[in-house]
mmCIF file of C-alpha atoms and ligand atoms in Angstrom:
data_model
loop_
_atom_site.group_PDB
_atom_site.id
_atom_site.type_symbol
_atom_site.label_atom_id
_atom_site.label_comp_id
_atom_site.label_asym_id
_atom_site.label_seq_id
_atom_site.Cartn_x
_atom_site.Cartn_y
_atom_site.Cartn_z
ATOM 1 C CA MET K 112 -12.424 -12.668 -9.894
ATOM 2 C CA GLN K 113 -11.355 -13.787 -6.436
ATOM 3 C CA ILE K 114 -13.618 -16.143 -4.516
ATOM 4 C CA PRO K 115 -15.249 -14.390 -1.531
ATOM 5 C CA LEU K 116 -14.785 -15.630 2.003
ATOM 6 C CA PRO K 117 -17.175 -18.494 2.871
ATOM 7 C CA CYS K 118 -18.965 -16.159 5.292
ATOM 8 C CA TYR K 119 -19.823 -13.720 2.456
ATOM 9 C CA ASP K 120 -23.619 -14.253 2.574
ATOM 10 C CA ASP K 121 -23.860 -15.674 6.080
ATOM 11 C CA LEU K 122 -24.676 -13.378 9.006
ATOM 12 C CA THR K 123 -23.690 -15.850 11.718
ATOM 13 C CA ALA K 124 -20.487 -16.882 9.983
ATOM 14 C CA SER K 125 -19.484 -13.230 9.413
ATOM 15 C CA LEU K 126 -19.719 -12.601 13.157
ATOM 16 C CA THR K 127 -17.637 -15.714 13.897
ATOM 17 C CA GLU K 128 -15.098 -14.530 11.307
ATOM 18 C CA ALA K 129 -14.934 -11.076 12.952
ATOM 19 C CA TRP K 130 -14.171 -12.494 16.410
ATOM 20 C CA GLY K 131 -11.796 -15.068 14.928
ATOM 21 C CA ARG K 132 -9.780 -12.367 13.197
ATOM 22 C CA MET K 133 -9.560 -10.295 16.383
ATOM 23 C CA ALA K 134 -8.537 -13.331 18.460
ATOM 24 C CA ARG K 135 -5.833 -14.202 15.920
ATOM 25 C CA GLY K 136 -4.770 -10.544 15.860
ATOM 26 C CA VAL K 137 -3.881 -10.782 19.560
ATOM 27 C CA LYS K 138 -1.124 -13.278 18.743
ATOM 28 C CA ASP K 139 -0.183 -12.228 15.203
ATOM 29 C CA ARG K 140 1.866 -9.023 15.317
ATOM 30 C CA ARG K 141 1.609 -8.663 11.534
ATOM 31 C CA SER K 142 -2.202 -8.645 11.563
ATOM 32 C CA PRO K 143 -3.852 -5.208 11.405
ATOM 33 C CA PHE K 144 -6.227 -6.528 14.082
ATOM 34 C CA HIS K 145 -3.200 -6.601 16.431
ATOM 35 C CA THR K 146 -3.271 -2.808 16.626
ATOM 36 C CA PRO K 147 -6.805 -1.431 16.442
ATOM 37 C CA VAL K 148 -7.765 2.152 17.193
ATOM 38 C CA LEU K 149 -9.473 2.886 20.490
ATOM 39 C CA ALA K 150 -11.662 5.993 20.488
ATOM 40 C CA THR K 151 -12.787 7.643 23.709
ATOM 41 C CA ILE K 152 -14.605 10.838 24.573
ATOM 42 C CA GLY K 153 -12.436 13.396 26.340
ATOM 43 C CA PRO K 154 -13.634 15.206 29.479
ATOM 44 C CA ASP K 155 -14.480 18.230 27.278
ATOM 45 C CA GLY K 156 -16.576 16.058 24.940
ATOM 46 C CA SER K 157 -13.984 15.907 22.137
ATOM 47 C CA PRO K 158 -13.254 12.551 20.487
ATOM 48 C CA GLN K 159 -9.781 11.044 21.053
ATOM 49 C CA ALA K 160 -8.458 8.160 18.937
ATOM 50 C CA ARG K 161 -5.219 6.223 19.273
ATOM 51 C CA THR K 162 -3.625 2.915 18.282
ATOM 52 C CA LEU K 163 -3.252 0.256 20.993
ATOM 53 C CA VAL K 164 -2.045 -3.334 20.997
ATOM 54 C CA LEU K 165 -4.970 -5.724 21.379
ATOM 55 C CA ARG K 166 -4.142 -8.029 24.306
ATOM 56 C CA ALA K 167 -7.240 -10.253 24.367
ATOM 57 C CA ALA K 168 -10.431 -10.781 22.367
ATOM 58 C CA ASP K 169 -12.931 -13.279 23.751
ATOM 59 C CA PRO K 170 -16.123 -13.989 21.780
ATOM 60 C CA ALA K 171 -17.698 -15.847 24.736
ATOM 61 C CA THR K 172 -17.630 -12.821 27.041
ATOM 62 C CA ARG K 173 -17.474 -10.290 24.155
ATOM 63 C CA ARG K 174 -14.526 -8.669 25.910
ATOM 64 C CA LEU K 175 -11.503 -6.905 24.475
ATOM 65 C CA ARG K 176 -8.490 -6.067 26.567
ATOM 66 C CA PHE K 177 -5.799 -3.382 26.284
ATOM 67 C CA HIS K 178 -2.886 -2.307 28.489
ATOM 68 C CA THR K 179 -2.067 1.316 29.147
ATOM 69 C CA ASP K 180 -0.303 3.758 31.464
ATOM 70 C CA TRP K 181 -2.629 4.821 34.284
ATOM 71 C CA ARG K 182 -1.222 8.367 34.016
ATOM 72 C CA SER K 183 -2.323 8.719 30.363
ATOM 73 C CA GLN K 184 -5.211 10.825 29.022
ATOM 74 C CA LYS K 185 -7.306 7.678 28.736
ATOM 75 C CA THR K 186 -7.823 7.436 32.491
ATOM 76 C CA LEU K 187 -9.616 10.761 32.762
ATOM 77 C CA ALA K 188 -11.536 10.127 29.544
ATOM 78 C CA LEU K 189 -12.754 6.686 30.644
ATOM 79 C CA SER K 190 -13.754 7.851 34.119
ATOM 80 C CA ALA K 191 -15.934 10.583 32.555
ATOM 81 C CA HIS K 192 -17.196 8.532 29.583
ATOM 82 C CA PRO K 193 -16.838 4.726 29.709
ATOM 83 C CA ARG K 194 -18.530 4.299 26.297
ATOM 84 C CA VAL K 195 -15.823 3.630 23.723
ATOM 85 C CA ALA K 196 -15.402 2.672 20.069
ATOM 86 C CA VAL K 197 -12.814 0.339 18.563
ATOM 87 C CA HIS K 198 -11.887 0.344 14.881
ATOM 88 C CA ALA K 199 -9.683 -1.884 12.759
ATOM 89 C CA TYR K 200 -9.225 -2.359 9.013
ATOM 90 C CA CYS K 201 -7.364 -5.134 7.241
ATOM 91 C CA PRO K 202 -6.371 -4.048 3.699
ATOM 92 C CA ALA K 203 -5.433 -7.612 2.660
ATOM 93 C CA SER K 204 -8.887 -9.056 3.420
ATOM 94 C CA LYS K 205 -10.707 -5.716 2.985
ATOM 95 C CA ILE K 206 -12.539 -6.198 6.271
ATOM 96 C CA GLN K 207 -13.367 -3.261 8.516
ATOM 97 C CA LEU K 208 -14.631 -3.822 12.066
ATOM 98 C CA ARG K 209 -16.296 -1.104 14.098
ATOM 99 C CA LEU K 210 -17.198 -1.962 17.664
ATOM 100 C CA LEU K 211 -18.923 -0.126 20.473
ATOM 101 C CA GLY K 212 -18.774 -1.037 24.125
ATOM 102 C CA THR K 213 -18.380 -0.029 27.734
ATOM 103 C CA ALA K 214 -14.945 0.062 29.329
ATOM 104 C CA VAL K 215 -13.816 -0.791 32.823
ATOM 105 C CA HIS K 216 -10.367 0.583 33.619
ATOM 106 C CA HIS K 217 -8.485 -1.566 36.130
ATOM 107 C CA ALA K 218 -6.033 0.561 38.125
ATOM 108 C CA PRO K 219 -2.421 -0.460 38.902
ATOM 109 C CA HIS K 220 -2.090 -3.207 41.523
ATOM 110 C CA THR K 221 -5.696 -4.392 41.180
ATOM 111 C CA GLU K 222 -5.922 -8.160 40.766
ATOM 112 C CA ILE K 223 -6.421 -7.992 36.977
ATOM 113 C CA ALA K 224 -3.590 -5.475 36.506
ATOM 114 C CA ARG K 225 -1.242 -7.510 38.732
ATOM 115 C CA GLU K 226 -1.918 -10.731 36.809
ATOM 116 C CA ALA K 227 -1.513 -9.034 33.413
ATOM 117 C CA TYR K 228 1.725 -7.328 34.498
ATOM 118 C CA ALA K 229 3.120 -10.639 35.728
ATOM 119 C CA ARG K 230 2.427 -12.158 32.275
ATOM 120 C CA SER K 231 3.785 -9.161 30.321
ATOM 121 C CA GLN K 232 7.157 -9.178 28.598
ATOM 122 C CA GLU K 233 10.171 -7.257 29.890
ATOM 123 C CA LYS K 234 10.312 -5.138 26.726
ATOM 124 C CA SER K 235 6.651 -4.070 27.176
ATOM 125 C CA ARG K 236 7.216 -3.198 30.844
ATOM 126 C CA ILE K 237 9.732 -0.512 29.918
ATOM 127 C CA CYS K 238 6.878 1.611 28.497
ATOM 128 C CA TYR K 239 5.382 1.869 31.992
ATOM 129 C CA ALA K 240 8.695 2.777 33.624
ATOM 130 C CA GLN K 241 8.858 6.226 32.096
ATOM 131 C CA LYS K 242 9.454 8.959 34.675
ATOM 132 C CA LEU K 243 7.152 11.518 33.061
ATOM 133 C CA ALA K 244 3.467 10.816 32.487
ATOM 134 C CA PRO K 245 2.530 10.169 28.837
ATOM 135 C CA GLY K 246 1.628 13.513 27.254
ATOM 136 C CA ALA K 247 3.582 15.600 29.816
ATOM 137 C CA GLN K 248 5.133 18.711 28.269
ATOM 138 C CA MET K 249 8.951 18.597 27.892
ATOM 139 C CA SER K 250 11.501 21.246 27.006
ATOM 140 C CA GLY K 251 13.441 18.733 24.845
ATOM 141 C CA PRO K 252 12.589 15.457 23.026
ATOM 142 C CA ASP K 253 14.591 13.227 25.367
ATOM 143 C CA GLU K 254 13.553 14.219 28.873
ATOM 144 C CA ALA K 255 10.958 11.542 29.647
ATOM 145 C CA GLY K 256 13.438 9.584 31.827
ATOM 146 C CA GLN K 257 13.179 6.079 33.325
ATOM 147 C CA ILE K 258 12.278 4.743 36.752
ATOM 148 C CA GLU K 259 12.672 1.269 38.239
ATOM 149 C CA GLY K 260 9.856 -1.201 37.548
ATOM 150 C CA GLY K 261 6.754 0.470 36.183
ATOM 151 C CA GLU K 262 4.045 -1.708 37.705
ATOM 152 C CA GLU K 263 2.661 1.291 39.593
ATOM 153 C CA ASN K 264 1.650 2.774 36.207
ATOM 154 C CA PHE K 265 0.398 -0.409 34.563
ATOM 155 C CA SER K 266 -3.368 -0.596 34.018
ATOM 156 C CA VAL K 267 -5.795 -2.759 32.049
ATOM 157 C CA ILE K 268 -8.753 -1.568 29.973
ATOM 158 C CA GLU K 269 -11.480 -4.163 29.547
ATOM 159 C CA ILE K 270 -14.276 -3.436 27.089
ATOM 160 C CA THR K 271 -17.522 -5.373 26.870
ATOM 161 C CA ILE K 272 -18.764 -5.068 23.302
ATOM 162 C CA ASP K 273 -22.482 -4.538 22.670
ATOM 163 C CA GLN K 274 -22.377 -3.468 19.013
ATOM 164 C CA LEU K 275 -20.231 -4.802 16.182
ATOM 165 C CA GLU K 276 -20.315 -3.739 12.565
ATOM 166 C CA TRP K 277 -18.764 -5.901 9.878
ATOM 167 C CA LEU K 278 -17.905 -4.362 6.496
ATOM 168 C CA TYR K 279 -16.447 -6.656 3.848
ATOM 169 C CA LEU K 280 -15.473 -4.982 0.598
ATOM 170 C CA TYR K 281 -15.867 -7.296 -2.382
ATOM 171 C CA ALA K 282 -16.036 -6.393 -6.079
ATOM 172 C CA ALA K 283 -19.296 -8.261 -6.767
ATOM 173 C CA GLY K 284 -21.040 -6.480 -3.887
ATOM 174 C CA HIS K 285 -19.907 -5.266 -0.495
ATOM 175 C CA ARG K 286 -21.364 -6.846 2.629
ATOM 176 C CA ARG K 287 -22.204 -4.897 5.765
ATOM 177 C CA ALA K 288 -23.662 -6.567 8.843
ATOM 178 C CA PHE K 289 -24.694 -5.145 12.182
ATOM 179 C CA TYR K 290 -24.811 -7.049 15.466
ATOM 180 C CA GLN K 291 -26.282 -5.729 18.692
ATOM 181 C CA TRP K 292 -26.467 -7.431 22.075
ATOM 182 C CA GLN K 293 -28.951 -6.581 24.803
ATOM 183 C CA GLY K 294 -27.773 -8.668 27.702
ATOM 184 C CA GLU K 295 -27.201 -12.042 26.034
ATOM 185 C CA ALA K 296 -29.825 -11.475 23.295
ATOM 186 C CA LEU K 297 -28.242 -10.852 19.891
ATOM 187 C CA THR K 298 -29.920 -9.063 16.985
ATOM 188 C CA ALA K 299 -28.146 -9.489 13.654
ATOM 189 C CA THR K 300 -29.080 -7.627 10.464
ATOM 190 C CA TRP K 301 -27.639 -6.885 7.058
ATOM 191 C CA ARG K 302 -27.199 -3.201 6.292
ATOM 192 C CA ALA K 303 -26.716 -1.306 3.060
ATOM 193 C CA PRO K 304 -22.934 -1.026 2.639
HETATM 194 C C1 FMN B 686 1.596 0.472 16.903
HETATM 195 C C2 FMN B 686 1.265 1.186 18.189
HETATM 196 C C3 FMN B 686 0.954 0.453 19.307
HETATM 197 C C4 FMN B 686 0.657 1.093 20.519
HETATM 198 N N1 FMN B 686 0.293 0.339 21.601
HETATM 199 C C5 FMN B 686 -0.064 0.953 22.742
HETATM 200 C C6 FMN B 686 -0.544 0.187 23.858
HETATM 201 O O1 FMN B 686 -0.668 -1.043 23.816
HETATM 202 N N2 FMN B 686 -0.891 0.879 24.973
HETATM 203 C C7 FMN B 686 -0.807 2.238 25.057
HETATM 204 O O2 FMN B 686 -1.157 2.787 26.093
HETATM 205 N N3 FMN B 686 -0.364 2.988 24.030
HETATM 206 C C8 FMN B 686 -0.002 2.373 22.871
HETATM 207 N N4 FMN B 686 0.425 3.125 21.808
HETATM 208 C C9 FMN B 686 0.524 4.590 21.955
HETATM 209 C C10 FMN B 686 -0.877 5.210 21.831
HETATM 210 O O3 FMN B 686 -1.276 5.229 20.471
HETATM 211 C C11 FMN B 686 -0.964 6.627 22.417
HETATM 212 O O4 FMN B 686 -0.029 7.461 21.786
HETATM 213 C C12 FMN B 686 -0.713 6.635 23.933
HETATM 214 O O5 FMN B 686 -1.388 5.554 24.566
HETATM 215 C C13 FMN B 686 -1.172 7.948 24.562
HETATM 216 O O6 FMN B 686 -2.550 8.097 24.320
HETATM 217 P P1 FMN B 686 -3.464 9.113 25.147
HETATM 218 O O7 FMN B 686 -2.671 10.377 25.322
HETATM 219 O O8 FMN B 686 -4.675 9.320 24.269
HETATM 220 O O9 FMN B 686 -3.823 8.462 26.452
HETATM 221 C C14 FMN B 686 0.703 2.510 20.593
HETATM 222 C C15 FMN B 686 1.005 3.247 19.450
HETATM 223 C C16 FMN B 686 1.281 2.600 18.267
HETATM 224 C C17 FMN B 686 1.595 3.431 17.049
#
């Protein structure tokens, strides 16, 4: 049988492992933590889930960061319901992370959006230089068009996490841990898997 991760029976170490994997996922394009799912609540109350590239994960501030087009569905969803969920699963390590937090959506040309756009790669910028808004109806598959630049559509979603659930599947016994922050105070508990 495989040896479990050193954090297997350690609540504190499991949390450190969770943030470590997300932080590494930011840089490692092959990691499943590079592309988690962000779930929002639509204006009509329906759930909406989609894959996004994770741009930053900071355990000190408990913040995650994503980039998106300001014209997308997410803008309306986040303005109505800033509570969001993030999900990621790594089949190789058999670790699932489920996070809950509150999002702040930084509009194009705000300081945070400007700085992030300046640091972004040319190939990523193209996504924001689409003439039609993401989700706009088209009469053919190739009508989205391109504009110059794209910074006017570039926005940043910052999420402050207040709940994190760790699930580690392991043959000898799965491990599920739940972490909740109230302000800076952290409560950590094991849960039945
Ligand atoms: C691997 C992958 C990475 C993606 N990365 C992003 C991203 O970083 N930002 C983004 O806005 N959309 C990204 N998308 C597209 C979204 O999943 C989604 O289709 C788009 O943001 C529109 O979502 P919405 O209509 O719910 O706003 C990605 C999709 C995939 C499959």
